[in-house]
Amino acid sequence: MMNAQSPVIRRYGMAAVQEAAGVIRAGGIVAVPTETVYGLAADARDSAAVARIYAAKGRPSFNPLIVHVLDLAAAARIAVLDADAHALAARFWPGPLTLVLPVRAGAGIASLVTAGLETIAIRVPAHRAMRALLAESAAPLAAPSANASNGISPTRAGHVAASLGARVPLILDDGATAAGVESTIVAGRTILRPGPVTAEMLRDVLPVAAGGTAHVSAPGQLPTHYAPRKPLRLEAVAREAGEWLIGFGTVEGDDTLSATGDLDEAAARLFDALHRADASAGARIAVAPVPEAGVGVAINDRLRRAAHR
Ligand code: TXA
Ligand code: MG
């Protein structure tokens, strides 16, 4: 629905990237896809611009943001990477892995980005739109997920528009995101947030500690994160009265995360399915069991948060 309250949505391309970079350079905010979810980006060196992210999301300012850069060299100008960090970066960047590292003194990052911490969350994204915006704006970009605080993360431009409306002036639209859940966050050898880079994949490189929700300690990991508006029931094998059932594998529903039981497909479809369930005629949402393996760990983490109220 287009009206005065709608943001401008531009299809990915050179003209759109240049327009978005112009907004960034002018101290504004832009929604841009990454391989995980759409982010709400601003120049991480510009505290007024970063404040606009917090204002648009309605986010508590103690919650620090992830900084996105083009490559390892740019990351190393902002943060201090030890041997472990170098090993992880070499294997998983560009890609959906965020490293929490000591911030370099004099790196020029606005203190609002780190919320006053001495560490910074940083990643090198793989998505062509985010990479083009990083290159064209020549700025490190702070970007949380482009949804109102505590809402469901956006995997499509339409989700961003529905959640933030005119609070985001411009959305760079490059279709649905591929990974579907937010990046894996690692601090030292501990997984703070499970994501598309799974524990198994990390352990190929380093003996990281098993993640899981019990030990999640990222400041933004509030239990109510990712909440849909409706109550949500987990591990559902059949629909109860009034429910919209999101199936998986052999559990058929009104919708499915993956009819073939493919976890990567399920991750990519998860937030879209929750958005659809919220907009459906069902008064409540139910979700079929998802195996706690691979990226299923991240899916179940997000589902438990969505169910918490
Ligand atoms: O895939 C993603 O990571 C997406 C895309 C846009 O890159 N971004 C994202 O950002 O999910 P956000 O702001 O929704 O989540 C960032 C998480 C929060 O839980 C925050 O508390 C945590 O990272 N975080 C940021 N800086 C941190 C730090 N220095 N130490 C520990 N956790 C930190
Ligand atoms: Mg978020």
Short mmCIF file of C-alpha atoms and ligand atoms in Angstrom, two decimals:
data_model
loop_
_atom_site.label_atom_id
_atom_site.label_comp_id
_atom_site.label_asym_id
_atom_site.label_seq_id
_atom_site.Cartn_x
_atom_site.Cartn_y
_atom_site.Cartn_z
CA MET A 1 0.00 0.00 0.00
CA MET A 2 1.61 3.26 -1.08
CA ASN A 3 0.71 6.45 0.75
CA ALA A 4 2.39 9.45 2.33
CA GLN A 5 3.48 7.22 5.21
CA SER A 6 5.35 4.80 2.93
CA PRO A 7 9.10 4.74 2.44
CA VAL A 8 10.59 4.92 -1.05
CA ILE A 9 11.47 1.42 -2.27
CA ARG A 10 14.12 1.25 -4.99
CA ARG A 11 15.04 -1.90 -6.87
CA TYR A 12 18.75 -2.79 -6.53
CA GLY A 13 20.93 -1.31 -9.28
CA MET A 14 23.65 1.32 -9.70
CA ALA A 15 21.21 4.25 -9.59
CA ALA A 16 19.56 2.95 -6.42
CA VAL A 17 22.92 2.28 -4.75
CA GLN A 18 24.11 5.80 -5.58
CA GLU A 19 20.91 7.30 -4.20
CA ALA A 20 21.30 5.25 -1.01
CA ALA A 21 24.97 6.22 -0.65
CA GLY A 22 23.93 9.86 -0.99
CA VAL A 23 21.52 9.42 1.93
CA ILE A 24 24.30 7.78 4.01
CA ARG A 25 26.78 10.55 3.20
CA ALA A 26 24.18 13.15 4.20
CA GLY A 27 23.89 11.48 7.64
CA GLY A 28 20.69 9.60 6.93
CA ILE A 29 19.57 5.97 7.28
CA VAL A 30 18.81 3.40 4.56
CA ALA A 31 17.39 -0.12 4.70
CA VAL A 32 19.57 -2.54 2.76
CA PRO A 33 19.52 -6.33 2.35
CA THR A 34 22.34 -8.54 3.61
CA GLU A 35 22.57 -12.31 3.16
CA THR A 36 20.85 -12.73 6.54
CA VAL A 37 18.16 -10.08 7.04
CA TYR A 38 17.58 -6.49 5.89
CA GLY A 39 19.65 -4.02 7.91
CA LEU A 40 19.01 -0.40 8.80
CA ALA A 41 22.30 1.27 7.93
CA ALA A 42 24.04 4.51 8.86
CA ASP A 43 27.65 5.76 8.84
CA ALA A 44 29.12 4.21 12.00
CA ARG A 45 31.42 7.25 12.47
CA ASP A 46 28.52 9.72 12.60
CA SER A 47 26.83 9.74 16.00
CA ALA A 48 23.84 11.78 14.78
CA ALA A 49 23.27 9.29 11.96
CA VAL A 50 23.56 6.34 14.36
CA ALA A 51 21.09 8.06 16.70
CA ARG A 52 18.63 8.05 13.78
CA ILE A 53 18.84 4.23 13.66
CA TYR A 54 17.95 3.96 17.35
CA ALA A 55 15.12 6.48 16.92
CA ALA A 56 13.65 4.72 13.87
CA LYS A 57 13.72 1.32 15.61
CA GLY A 58 12.63 2.61 19.00
CA ARG A 59 15.63 0.65 20.32
CA PRO A 60 16.99 1.03 23.86
CA SER A 61 20.30 2.83 23.47
CA PHE A 62 22.20 0.35 25.67
CA ASN A 63 21.90 -2.20 22.86
CA PRO A 64 25.03 -2.05 20.66
CA LEU A 65 25.03 -2.40 16.86
CA ILE A 66 26.97 -4.52 14.36
CA VAL A 67 29.41 -2.65 12.10
CA HIS A 68 29.67 -3.86 8.49
CA VAL A 69 32.84 -3.37 6.45
CA LEU A 70 34.03 -4.49 3.00
CA ASP A 71 37.01 -6.62 3.96
CA LEU A 72 39.38 -7.90 6.62
CA ALA A 73 41.70 -4.90 6.25
CA ALA A 74 38.83 -2.53 7.01
CA ALA A 75 37.84 -4.67 10.00
CA ALA A 76 41.42 -4.61 11.31
CA ARG A 77 41.43 -0.80 11.20
CA ILE A 78 38.47 -0.76 13.58
CA ALA A 79 39.03 -3.81 15.79
CA VAL A 80 41.91 -5.89 17.12
CA LEU A 81 41.90 -9.43 15.70
CA ASP A 82 43.84 -12.13 17.51
CA ALA A 83 44.88 -15.45 15.91
CA ASP A 84 41.47 -17.03 16.58
CA ALA A 85 39.66 -14.11 14.99
CA HIS A 86 41.94 -14.24 11.96
CA ALA A 87 41.24 -17.95 11.54
CA LEU A 88 37.47 -17.43 11.67
CA ALA A 89 37.61 -14.40 9.37
CA ALA A 90 39.72 -16.28 6.83
CA ARG A 91 37.17 -19.08 6.68
CA PHE A 92 33.83 -17.26 6.99
CA TRP A 93 34.22 -13.70 5.66
CA PRO A 94 32.54 -12.46 3.61
CA GLY A 95 29.57 -14.17 5.19
CA PRO A 96 27.07 -14.35 8.06
CA LEU A 97 29.54 -14.37 10.96
CA THR A 98 29.89 -11.47 13.42
CA LEU A 99 32.96 -11.28 15.65
CA VAL A 100 32.96 -9.40 18.95
CA LEU A 101 36.44 -7.91 19.25
CA PRO A 102 38.29 -5.23 21.23
CA VAL A 103 37.62 -1.89 19.55
CA ARG A 104 40.73 -0.06 18.36
CA ALA A 105 41.36 3.23 20.13
CA GLY A 106 40.95 6.14 17.72
CA ALA A 107 39.06 4.05 15.16
CA GLY A 108 36.54 6.86 14.87
CA ILE A 109 33.48 4.73 15.56
CA ALA A 110 30.66 6.62 17.31
CA SER A 111 30.41 5.49 20.92
CA LEU A 112 26.66 5.07 20.43
CA VAL A 113 27.48 2.10 18.14
CA THR A 114 29.21 0.15 20.91
CA ALA A 115 26.93 1.54 23.61
CA GLY A 116 30.07 2.42 25.53
CA LEU A 117 31.51 -1.14 25.54
CA GLU A 118 35.21 -1.71 24.89
CA THR A 119 34.32 -4.35 22.33
CA ILE A 120 32.73 -4.00 18.92
CA ALA A 121 30.64 -6.44 16.87
CA ILE A 122 31.90 -6.48 13.30
CA ARG A 123 31.29 -8.44 10.12
CA VAL A 124 32.10 -8.54 6.41
CA PRO A 125 28.82 -9.22 4.59
CA ALA A 126 28.56 -11.16 1.32
CA HIS A 127 25.39 -9.63 -0.17
CA ARG A 128 25.89 -7.63 -3.38
CA ALA A 129 23.59 -4.76 -2.31
CA MET A 130 25.24 -4.24 1.09
CA ARG A 131 28.68 -4.55 -0.49
CA ALA A 132 27.81 -2.03 -3.21
CA LEU A 133 26.53 0.39 -0.56
CA LEU A 134 29.70 -0.05 1.53
CA ALA A 135 31.85 0.62 -1.55
CA GLU A 136 29.83 3.58 -2.82
CA SER A 137 29.46 5.30 0.57
CA ALA A 138 33.07 4.50 1.57
CA ALA A 139 31.87 4.28 5.19
CA PRO A 140 31.74 1.54 7.82
CA LEU A 141 28.01 0.93 8.20
CA ALA A 142 26.34 0.28 11.53
CA ALA A 143 23.24 -1.79 10.85
CA PRO A 144 20.85 -3.64 13.13
CA SER A 145 17.99 -5.60 11.63
CA ALA A 146 15.58 -3.18 9.91
CA ASN A 147 12.54 -3.78 12.11
CA ALA A 148 10.96 -1.90 14.98
CA SER A 149 12.61 -2.95 18.26
CA ASN A 150 11.45 -6.42 19.40
CA GLY A 151 9.58 -7.05 16.13
CA ILE A 152 10.19 -9.90 13.69
CA SER A 153 13.35 -9.44 11.60
CA PRO A 154 12.76 -8.52 7.93
CA THR A 155 13.77 -10.81 5.08
CA ARG A 156 11.96 -8.79 2.39
CA ALA A 157 11.65 -5.08 1.56
CA GLY A 158 7.92 -5.32 2.28
CA HIS A 159 8.62 -6.47 5.85
CA VAL A 160 10.77 -3.36 6.42
CA ALA A 161 8.07 -1.07 5.04
CA ALA A 162 5.41 -2.75 7.19
CA SER A 163 7.49 -2.51 10.37
CA LEU A 164 9.12 0.92 10.05
CA GLY A 165 6.89 2.80 7.55
CA ALA A 166 8.02 6.34 6.87
CA ARG A 167 10.58 6.13 9.71
CA VAL A 168 12.91 4.72 7.03
CA PRO A 169 13.11 7.05 4.03
CA LEU A 170 14.64 4.61 1.54
CA ILE A 171 14.67 0.83 1.15
CA LEU A 172 17.05 -0.84 -1.28
CA ASP A 173 15.05 -3.84 -2.52
CA ASP A 174 16.96 -6.90 -3.72
CA GLY A 175 14.36 -9.55 -3.04
CA ALA A 176 14.22 -12.12 -0.25
CA THR A 177 17.40 -12.74 1.73
CA ALA A 178 19.10 -16.14 1.36
CA ALA A 179 20.13 -17.16 4.88
CA GLY A 180 17.02 -15.84 6.61
CA VAL A 181 18.27 -15.68 10.22
CA GLU A 182 20.68 -13.13 11.66
CA SER A 183 24.43 -13.72 11.61
CA THR A 184 26.13 -16.01 14.08
CA ILE A 185 27.83 -13.93 16.80
CA VAL A 186 31.06 -15.22 18.31
CA ALA A 187 33.08 -13.65 21.13
CA GLY A 188 36.41 -15.37 21.67
CA ARG A 189 35.47 -19.05 21.49
CA THR A 190 31.88 -18.63 22.64
CA ILE A 191 28.80 -18.46 20.43
CA LEU A 192 26.69 -15.55 21.71
CA ARG A 193 23.98 -15.99 19.07
CA PRO A 194 23.48 -19.11 16.91
CA GLY A 195 23.10 -18.38 13.21
CA PRO A 196 23.80 -19.55 9.67
CA VAL A 197 27.43 -20.34 10.47
CA THR A 198 26.68 -23.34 12.66
CA ALA A 199 28.61 -24.66 15.67
CA GLU A 200 29.75 -27.59 13.52
CA MET A 201 31.12 -25.21 10.88
CA LEU A 202 32.91 -23.13 13.54
CA ARG A 203 34.41 -26.23 15.13
CA ASP A 204 36.07 -27.02 11.82
CA VAL A 205 38.28 -24.03 12.63
CA LEU A 206 38.24 -23.63 16.44
CA PRO A 207 36.99 -25.50 19.52
CA VAL A 208 34.12 -23.06 20.16
CA ALA A 209 31.86 -23.57 23.15
CA ALA A 210 28.42 -24.95 22.39
CA GLY A 211 26.06 -22.03 22.02
CA GLY A 212 22.37 -22.30 22.65
CA THR A 213 19.96 -19.93 24.29
CA ALA A 214 20.88 -20.76 27.88
CA HIS A 215 24.23 -19.01 27.63
CA VAL A 216 23.37 -16.26 25.16
CA SER A 217 24.77 -13.05 26.54
CA ALA A 218 24.63 -10.53 23.72
CA PRO A 219 23.08 -7.46 25.34
CA GLY A 220 20.36 -7.38 22.68
CA GLN A 221 19.29 -10.94 23.30
CA LEU A 222 16.22 -9.89 25.24
CA PRO A 223 13.90 -12.85 25.71
CA THR A 224 11.06 -11.12 23.83
CA HIS A 225 13.11 -10.46 20.71
CA TYR A 226 11.46 -11.45 17.39
CA ALA A 227 7.99 -11.53 18.91
CA PRO A 228 5.02 -11.74 16.57
CA ARG A 229 1.86 -10.01 17.78
CA LYS A 230 0.04 -13.30 18.34
CA PRO A 231 0.71 -16.06 20.90
CA LEU A 232 2.90 -18.81 19.53
CA ARG A 233 2.94 -22.53 20.39
CA LEU A 234 6.04 -24.61 19.67
CA GLU A 235 6.51 -28.32 18.84
CA ALA A 236 3.01 -28.53 17.36
CA VAL A 237 2.23 -31.72 15.43
CA ALA A 238 -1.40 -30.81 14.69
CA ARG A 239 -3.51 -27.66 14.43
CA GLU A 240 -5.70 -26.72 17.41
CA ALA A 241 -8.83 -24.58 17.05
CA GLY A 242 -8.06 -21.00 16.02
CA GLU A 243 -4.44 -21.69 15.16
CA TRP A 244 -2.44 -20.93 12.03
CA LEU A 245 -0.02 -23.86 11.76
CA ILE A 246 3.43 -23.43 10.25
CA GLY A 247 4.52 -26.90 9.22
CA PHE A 248 7.90 -28.53 8.68
CA GLY A 249 8.67 -31.80 6.92
CA THR A 250 5.83 -34.26 7.38
CA VAL A 251 3.82 -31.88 9.60
CA GLU A 252 1.62 -30.11 7.08
CA GLY A 253 0.12 -26.79 7.99
CA ASP A 254 -1.41 -23.63 6.58
CA ASP A 255 2.15 -22.84 5.54
CA THR A 256 5.43 -24.74 5.77
CA LEU A 257 9.04 -23.86 6.57
CA SER A 258 10.13 -26.66 4.27
CA ALA A 259 7.94 -29.49 2.98
CA THR A 260 11.04 -31.60 2.37
CA GLY A 261 12.46 -30.95 5.85
CA ASP A 262 15.39 -28.89 4.52
CA LEU A 263 16.83 -26.73 7.36
CA ASP A 264 18.47 -24.13 5.10
CA GLU A 265 15.16 -23.58 3.31
CA ALA A 266 13.43 -23.39 6.69
CA ALA A 267 15.84 -20.71 7.92
CA ALA A 268 15.35 -18.67 4.76
CA ARG A 269 11.55 -18.88 5.11
CA LEU A 270 11.25 -18.53 8.92
CA PHE A 271 10.63 -14.80 9.39
CA ASP A 272 8.50 -14.55 6.23
CA ALA A 273 6.34 -17.37 7.62
CA LEU A 274 6.01 -15.56 10.98
CA HIS A 275 5.04 -12.32 9.20
CA ARG A 276 2.41 -14.24 7.20
CA ALA A 277 1.13 -15.95 10.34
CA ASP A 278 0.78 -12.59 12.10
CA ALA A 279 -1.23 -11.28 9.13
CA SER A 280 -3.36 -14.44 8.82
CA ALA A 281 -6.92 -15.05 10.04
CA GLY A 282 -5.66 -17.36 12.83
CA ALA A 283 -5.88 -15.96 16.36
CA ARG A 284 -2.80 -17.92 17.44
CA ILE A 285 0.28 -19.37 15.75
CA ALA A 286 1.63 -22.91 16.07
CA VAL A 287 4.92 -24.17 14.65
CA ALA A 288 5.95 -27.76 13.94
CA PRO A 289 9.07 -29.22 15.62
CA VAL A 290 12.36 -28.33 13.92
CA PRO A 291 15.40 -30.56 14.55
CA GLU A 292 18.04 -29.05 16.87
CA ALA A 293 20.88 -29.58 14.35
CA GLY A 294 22.88 -27.33 12.05
CA VAL A 295 21.04 -24.07 11.39
CA GLY A 296 18.05 -25.64 13.18
CA VAL A 297 19.73 -24.45 16.41
CA ALA A 298 19.36 -20.84 15.20
CA ILE A 299 15.79 -21.46 14.01
CA ASN A 300 14.79 -22.89 17.40
CA ASP A 301 16.55 -20.02 19.21
CA ARG A 302 14.47 -17.48 17.26
CA LEU A 303 11.27 -19.53 17.71
CA ARG A 304 11.72 -19.76 21.49
CA ARG A 305 12.15 -15.98 21.63
CA ALA A 306 9.10 -15.52 19.44
CA ALA A 307 7.07 -17.73 21.78
CA HIS A 308 8.26 -15.99 24.96
CA ARG A 309 5.94 -13.39 26.48
O1 TXA B 1 22.70 -10.68 10.39
C1 TXA B 1 22.84 -9.75 11.18
O2 TXA B 1 23.67 -9.79 12.12
C2 TXA B 1 21.99 -8.51 10.96
C3 TXA B 1 22.40 -7.89 9.63
C4 TXA B 1 21.69 -6.60 9.36
O3 TXA B 1 23.77 -7.72 9.60
N1 TXA B 1 22.15 -7.58 12.03
C5 TXA B 1 21.65 -7.80 13.27
O4 TXA B 1 21.85 -6.76 14.13
O5 TXA B 1 21.06 -8.80 13.58
P1 TXA B 1 21.08 -6.58 15.50
O6 TXA B 1 21.43 -5.22 15.95
O7 TXA B 1 19.64 -6.89 15.35
O8 TXA B 1 21.76 -7.61 16.44
C6 TXA B 1 23.08 -7.35 16.90
C7 TXA B 1 23.36 -8.16 18.13
C8 TXA B 1 22.57 -7.66 19.32
O9 TXA B 1 22.08 -8.77 20.04
C9 TXA B 1 23.63 -6.90 20.10
O10 TXA B 1 23.34 -6.82 21.45
C10 TXA B 1 24.86 -7.72 19.81
O11 TXA B 1 24.74 -8.01 18.45
N2 TXA B 1 26.09 -6.97 20.01
C11 TXA B 1 26.51 -5.87 19.37
N3 TXA B 1 27.69 -5.44 19.87
C12 TXA B 1 28.05 -6.31 20.82
C13 TXA B 1 29.17 -6.41 21.70
N4 TXA B 1 30.17 -5.52 21.69
N5 TXA B 1 29.20 -7.45 22.56
C14 TXA B 1 28.21 -8.38 22.58
N6 TXA B 1 27.11 -8.32 21.78
C15 TXA B 1 27.04 -7.30 20.93
MG MG B 2 17.38 -7.52 15.50
#
